[in-house]
Amino acid sequence: MDDELWIGNIKCKTRSKMIEFTGEITNLEKTSYHCDICKKSFTQKSNLTTHRRIHTREKPYHCDICGKSFSLNDHLTKHKRIHTGEKPYHCDICGKSFSVSSNLTTHKRIHTGEKPFQCDICGKSFSQNELLTKHKRVHTGEKPYHCDICDKSFSRNDSLTKHKHIHTGEKPYHCDICGKSFSQKIGLSTHKHIHTGEKPHHCDTCGKSFSDGSTLIKHKHIHTGEKPFQCDICGKSFSQKISLTIHRHTHTGEKPYQCDICGKSFSDGSSITKHKYIHTGEKPYHCDICGKSFSQRSSLTIHRHTHTGDKPYQCDICDKSFSDGSSLTKHKHIHTEKNT
């Protein structure tokens, strides 16, 4: 029997095996196909042909339904399922079907809880590589998606798409109940709570519920006392951004809300809403004791004192009390007249 021989780190038990293996290596070298552009090598000519399309951007496979072209026949086959609705890949757990096998693989992680893609910075794991890529931009600050209108940048393509609706005025999300349209899906979801009465966002401090998350966040500032919005002119802080915006009008004198009936201007939206009740005669504030209606909430509050007997306005000179501020003001004239 021949002595055992080695070719590199591969052991050949016989000389004949060594000759046979050496021949295979030689044949492999002879049949290696090299890309003349990037010098990458392939064992099969068909693989080289497919690879070269990366450089030439050739797309010889055309969809006979929509005309879209592809560099690989396999990609065309997958694409055609969009038109045919074919979903040959089935989940053996829930029965859901998919047109592409990779989508089934990703879907199955919902059932298994598998998250094979891990962030090497913070250790957070994801079920999809695409989600990991998006997440990493939190650390890098990368914003590769740029608005060609205002140059604002975004870390996600879907965020850019939503942003562009501001410029185009497009509102692709329609309420199937009242027909109102929205530029963002979250806007539609929040709006629908008006119809359903749903308030899925709950305050863990007082239990109060809200139809949208942003309102809950604002509400929580009541409990925390947090006032994150600060006036850059006088330093006064506010729990809500809208309150800061209204406050700044006291510095600028701006009154951007104009009544379209009489032309009177106001510094905030709530004031113009109240003002318009003068023109419309609307009285949306109702007393739950006697049913009397009022155009202003403050008028209802004062009226309710007639039922409760409450007199919260006290004269600091004679201690006499009143149910409303205007009565106290009139009363104080008695003291000022005595002093003159």
Coordinates of C-alpha atoms in Angstrom, one line a residue:
M1 CA 0.0 0.0 0.0
D2 CA 1.2 3.5 -0.8
D3 CA 2.4 5.7 2.0
E4 CA -0.1 8.4 3.2
L5 CA 0.6 11.7 1.4
W6 CA -0.4 15.4 2.0
I7 CA -1.4 18.2 -0.3
G8 CA -1.5 21.3 1.9
N9 CA -3.6 20.4 4.9
I10 CA -5.5 17.6 3.0
K11 CA -4.4 14.0 3.6
C12 CA -4.5 11.5 0.7
K13 CA -4.4 7.9 1.8
T14 CA -2.9 6.7 -1.5
R15 CA -0.7 8.1 -4.2
S16 CA -3.4 7.4 -6.7
K17 CA -5.9 9.5 -4.6
M18 CA -3.3 12.3 -4.5
I19 CA -2.9 12.2 -8.3
E20 CA -6.7 12.2 -8.7
F21 CA -7.2 15.1 -6.3
T22 CA -4.3 17.1 -7.9
G23 CA -6.0 16.6 -11.3
E24 CA -9.3 18.0 -9.9
I25 CA -7.5 21.1 -8.6
T26 CA -5.9 21.6 -12.0
N27 CA -9.2 21.2 -13.8
L28 CA -10.8 23.6 -11.4
E29 CA -8.1 26.2 -12.1
K30 CA -8.6 25.7 -15.8
T31 CA -12.3 26.1 -15.6
S32 CA -12.2 29.3 -13.4
Y33 CA -14.1 32.3 -14.9
H34 CA -12.8 35.8 -14.1
C35 CA -14.7 39.0 -14.3
D36 CA -12.6 41.4 -16.5
I37 CA -14.0 44.4 -14.6
C38 CA -13.5 43.6 -10.9
K39 CA -11.4 40.4 -11.3
K40 CA -13.8 38.3 -9.2
S41 CA -13.7 34.5 -10.1
F42 CA -16.5 32.0 -10.6
T43 CA -16.5 28.2 -11.2
Q44 CA -19.4 28.4 -13.6
K45 CA -19.7 30.6 -16.7
S46 CA -23.4 31.2 -16.0
N47 CA -22.5 32.7 -12.6
L48 CA -20.0 35.1 -14.2
T49 CA -22.6 36.1 -16.8
T50 CA -25.1 36.9 -14.1
H51 CA -22.4 38.8 -12.0
R52 CA -21.4 41.0 -15.0
R53 CA -24.9 42.5 -15.0
I54 CA -24.0 44.3 -11.8
H55 CA -21.5 46.3 -13.9
T56 CA -23.4 46.6 -17.1
R57 CA -26.8 47.0 -15.4
E58 CA -28.3 44.8 -18.0
K59 CA -31.8 43.5 -17.2
P60 CA -32.8 41.0 -19.8
Y61 CA -35.8 39.5 -18.1
H62 CA -39.0 41.5 -18.7
C63 CA -42.4 41.2 -17.1
D64 CA -45.0 40.8 -19.9
I65 CA -47.7 42.3 -17.7
C66 CA -46.2 45.6 -16.5
G67 CA -42.9 45.8 -18.5
K68 CA -40.6 46.0 -15.4
S69 CA -37.1 44.5 -16.1
F70 CA -34.8 42.3 -13.9
S71 CA -31.2 41.1 -14.0
L72 CA -32.2 37.6 -12.8
N73 CA -35.0 35.3 -14.0
D74 CA -35.5 34.3 -10.3
H75 CA -36.3 38.0 -9.5
L76 CA -38.8 38.1 -12.4
T77 CA -40.5 35.0 -11.1
K78 CA -40.9 36.5 -7.6
H79 CA -42.1 39.8 -9.1
K80 CA -44.8 38.1 -11.2
R81 CA -46.5 36.9 -8.0
I82 CA -47.5 40.6 -7.4
H83 CA -49.8 40.3 -10.5
T84 CA -50.9 36.7 -10.0
G85 CA -51.4 36.9 -6.2
E86 CA -49.6 33.6 -5.9
K87 CA -48.3 32.9 -2.4
P88 CA -46.6 29.5 -2.4
Y89 CA -44.8 29.7 0.9
H90 CA -47.1 28.8 3.9
C91 CA -46.4 29.2 7.6
D92 CA -46.9 25.8 9.3
I93 CA -47.9 27.5 12.5
C94 CA -50.6 30.0 11.6
G95 CA -51.2 29.2 7.9
K96 CA -50.3 32.7 6.6
S97 CA -49.0 32.6 3.1
F98 CA -46.2 34.6 1.4
S99 CA -45.0 35.2 -2.2
V100 CA -41.3 35.1 -1.3
S101 CA -39.6 32.5 0.9
S102 CA -37.5 35.1 2.8
N103 CA -40.7 36.8 3.9
L104 CA -41.9 33.5 5.4
T105 CA -38.6 33.1 7.2
T106 CA -38.9 36.6 8.7
H107 CA -42.6 36.0 9.6
K108 CA -41.8 32.8 11.5
R109 CA -39.7 34.9 13.9
I110 CA -43.0 36.3 15.3
H111 CA -43.8 32.8 16.5
T112 CA -40.4 31.8 17.6
G113 CA -39.4 35.2 19.1
E114 CA -36.0 34.8 17.4
K115 CA -34.0 38.0 16.9
P116 CA -30.8 37.0 15.2
F117 CA -29.6 40.5 14.3
Q118 CA -27.8 42.2 17.2
C119 CA -26.6 45.8 17.5
D120 CA -22.9 45.7 18.3
I121 CA -23.1 49.1 20.1
C122 CA -26.0 48.7 22.6
G123 CA -26.8 45.0 22.3
K124 CA -30.4 45.4 21.2
S125 CA -31.7 42.6 19.0
F126 CA -34.0 42.6 16.0
S127 CA -35.8 40.0 13.9
Q128 CA -34.8 41.7 10.6
N129 CA -31.5 43.0 9.3
E130 CA -33.3 46.0 7.8
L131 CA -34.6 46.9 11.3
L132 CA -31.1 46.7 12.7
T133 CA -29.7 49.0 10.0
K134 CA -32.4 51.6 10.8
H135 CA -31.7 51.3 14.5
K136 CA -28.0 51.8 14.1
R137 CA -28.7 55.3 12.8
V138 CA -29.8 56.2 16.3
H139 CA -26.2 55.8 17.3
T140 CA -24.5 57.1 14.2
G141 CA -26.9 60.0 13.6
E142 CA -26.9 59.1 9.9
K143 CA -29.7 60.6 7.9
P144 CA -29.3 59.3 4.4
Y145 CA -32.7 60.3 3.1
H146 CA -32.9 64.0 1.9
C147 CA -35.9 66.1 0.9
D148 CA -35.2 67.6 -2.5
I149 CA -37.5 70.5 -1.7
C150 CA -36.3 71.8 1.7
D151 CA -33.1 69.7 2.2
K152 CA -34.3 68.3 5.5
S153 CA -32.8 64.9 6.2
F154 CA -34.2 61.7 7.7
S155 CA -32.9 58.4 9.0
R156 CA -35.7 56.4 7.4
N157 CA -37.2 56.5 3.9
D158 CA -40.8 56.2 5.2
S159 CA -40.2 59.3 7.4
L160 CA -39.1 61.2 4.3
T161 CA -42.2 60.1 2.4
K162 CA -44.5 61.3 5.2
H163 CA -42.6 64.6 5.4
K164 CA -43.0 65.3 1.6
H165 CA -46.8 65.3 2.1
I166 CA -46.2 68.7 3.8
H167 CA -44.9 70.1 0.5
T168 CA -47.3 68.4 -1.8
G169 CA -50.4 68.8 0.4
E170 CA -51.1 65.1 -0.3
K171 CA -53.4 63.4 2.2
P172 CA -53.5 59.7 1.1
Y173 CA -55.1 58.4 4.3
H174 CA -58.9 58.6 4.2
C175 CA -61.4 58.0 7.0
D176 CA -63.9 55.4 5.8
I177 CA -66.6 56.8 8.2
C178 CA -66.6 60.5 7.5
G179 CA -64.2 60.8 4.5
K180 CA -61.7 63.2 6.2
S181 CA -58.2 62.9 4.8
F182 CA -54.8 62.9 6.5
S183 CA -51.2 63.2 5.4
Q184 CA -50.0 60.6 7.9
K185 CA -51.4 57.2 8.9
I186 CA -51.0 58.0 12.6
G187 CA -53.2 61.1 12.0
L188 CA -56.0 58.9 10.6
S189 CA -55.7 56.3 13.4
T190 CA -56.0 59.1 16.1
H191 CA -58.9 60.7 14.2
K192 CA -60.9 57.4 14.1
H193 CA -61.0 57.4 17.9
I194 CA -63.5 60.3 17.6
H195 CA -65.9 57.9 15.9
T196 CA -65.2 54.8 18.1
G197 CA -64.8 56.7 21.4
E198 CA -61.7 54.6 22.0
K199 CA -59.1 56.0 24.4
P200 CA -56.3 53.5 24.4
H201 CA -53.6 55.7 26.1
H202 CA -53.9 55.6 29.9
C203 CA -52.2 57.7 32.5
D204 CA -50.5 55.4 35.0
T205 CA -50.8 58.1 37.7
C206 CA -54.5 59.0 37.7
G207 CA -56.0 56.5 35.3
K208 CA -57.3 59.2 32.9
S209 CA -57.5 58.0 29.3
F210 CA -56.8 59.7 26.0
S211 CA -57.4 59.0 22.3
D212 CA -53.8 59.8 21.3
G213 CA -50.3 59.4 22.8
S214 CA -49.2 63.0 22.4
T215 CA -52.1 64.3 24.6
L216 CA -51.2 61.7 27.3
I217 CA -47.6 63.0 27.3
K218 CA -48.9 66.6 27.7
H219 CA -51.3 65.5 30.5
K220 CA -48.5 63.8 32.4
H221 CA -46.7 67.1 32.8
I222 CA -49.6 68.0 35.3
H223 CA -48.4 65.2 37.6
T224 CA -44.6 65.7 37.1
G225 CA -44.8 69.5 37.1
E226 CA -42.4 69.4 34.1
K227 CA -42.4 72.5 32.0
P228 CA -40.0 71.7 29.1
F229 CA -41.0 74.6 26.8
Q230 CA -39.2 77.8 27.8
C231 CA -39.6 81.3 26.4
D232 CA -36.3 82.5 25.0
I233 CA -37.3 86.2 25.7
C234 CA -38.4 86.2 29.4
G235 CA -37.5 82.6 30.5
K236 CA -41.0 81.6 31.5
S237 CA -41.7 77.9 31.1
F238 CA -44.7 76.0 30.0
S239 CA -45.9 72.4 30.1
Q240 CA -47.2 72.5 26.5
K241 CA -45.7 73.8 23.3
I242 CA -48.9 75.5 22.3
S243 CA -48.9 77.5 25.5
L244 CA -45.4 78.8 24.8
T245 CA -46.5 79.8 21.3
I246 CA -49.5 81.7 22.6
H247 CA -47.3 83.3 25.3
R248 CA -44.7 84.6 22.9
H249 CA -47.5 86.7 21.2
T250 CA -47.5 88.8 24.4
H251 CA -43.9 89.8 23.4
T252 CA -44.4 90.2 19.7
G253 CA -47.9 91.6 19.8
E254 CA -48.8 89.2 17.1
K255 CA -52.5 88.3 16.7
P256 CA -52.6 85.7 13.9
Y257 CA -56.2 84.5 14.4
Q258 CA -58.7 86.8 12.6
C259 CA -62.5 86.5 12.8
D260 CA -63.8 86.2 9.2
I261 CA -67.0 87.9 10.2
C262 CA -66.0 91.1 11.9
G263 CA -62.2 91.1 11.3
K264 CA -61.2 91.2 15.0
S265 CA -57.9 89.6 15.7
F266 CA -56.7 87.3 18.6
S267 CA -53.4 85.9 19.8
D268 CA -54.7 82.4 20.3
G269 CA -57.2 80.0 18.6
S270 CA -59.3 79.4 21.7
S271 CA -60.1 83.1 22.1
I272 CA -61.3 83.4 18.5
T273 CA -63.5 80.3 19.0
K274 CA -65.1 81.8 22.0
H275 CA -65.5 85.2 20.2
K276 CA -67.3 83.6 17.3
Y277 CA -70.1 82.5 19.6
I278 CA -71.2 86.1 19.7
H279 CA -71.9 86.0 15.9
T280 CA -73.3 82.5 15.8
G281 CA -75.3 82.7 19.0
E282 CA -74.0 79.2 19.9
K283 CA -74.0 78.4 23.7
P284 CA -72.1 75.1 24.0
Y285 CA -71.7 75.2 27.8
H286 CA -74.7 73.8 29.7
C287 CA -75.5 73.9 33.4
D288 CA -76.0 70.3 34.6
I289 CA -78.3 71.6 37.4
C290 CA -80.8 73.9 35.6
G291 CA -79.9 73.3 32.0
K292 CA -79.2 77.0 31.2
S293 CA -76.6 77.5 28.4
F294 CA -73.7 79.9 28.0
S295 CA -71.4 80.9 25.2
Q296 CA -68.4 81.0 27.5
R297 CA -67.1 78.4 30.0
S298 CA -66.3 81.2 32.5
S299 CA -69.9 82.4 32.4
L300 CA -71.1 78.9 33.3
T301 CA -68.6 78.7 36.2
I302 CA -69.9 82.0 37.6
H303 CA -73.6 80.9 37.1
R304 CA -73.0 77.6 39.0
H305 CA -72.2 79.7 42.1
T306 CA -75.9 80.7 42.2
H307 CA -76.7 77.0 42.8
T308 CA -73.8 76.2 45.1
G309 CA -73.7 79.5 47.0
D310 CA -70.0 79.6 46.5
K311 CA -68.4 83.1 46.7
P312 CA -64.7 82.7 45.9
Y313 CA -63.9 86.4 45.3
Q314 CA -63.2 88.2 48.6
C315 CA -62.6 91.9 49.2
D316 CA -59.2 92.3 50.9
I317 CA -60.4 95.5 52.6
C318 CA -63.7 94.5 54.2
D319 CA -63.7 90.7 53.6
K320 CA -67.0 90.8 51.8
S321 CA -67.3 87.9 49.3
F322 CA -68.8 87.7 45.8
S323 CA -69.6 84.9 43.3
D324 CA -67.8 86.6 40.4
G325 CA -64.8 88.8 39.8
S326 CA -66.8 91.7 38.1
S327 CA -69.0 92.1 41.2
L328 CA -65.9 92.3 43.4
T329 CA -64.4 95.0 41.1
K330 CA -67.6 97.1 41.3
H331 CA -67.7 96.7 45.1
K332 CA -64.2 97.9 45.5
H333 CA -65.2 101.3 44.0
I334 CA -67.1 101.9 47.3
H335 CA -63.8 101.9 49.2
T336 CA -61.9 104.0 46.7
E337 CA -64.7 106.6 46.6
K338 CA -64.7 106.8 50.4
N339 CA -61.0 107.5 50.3
T340 CA -61.3 110.4 47.8

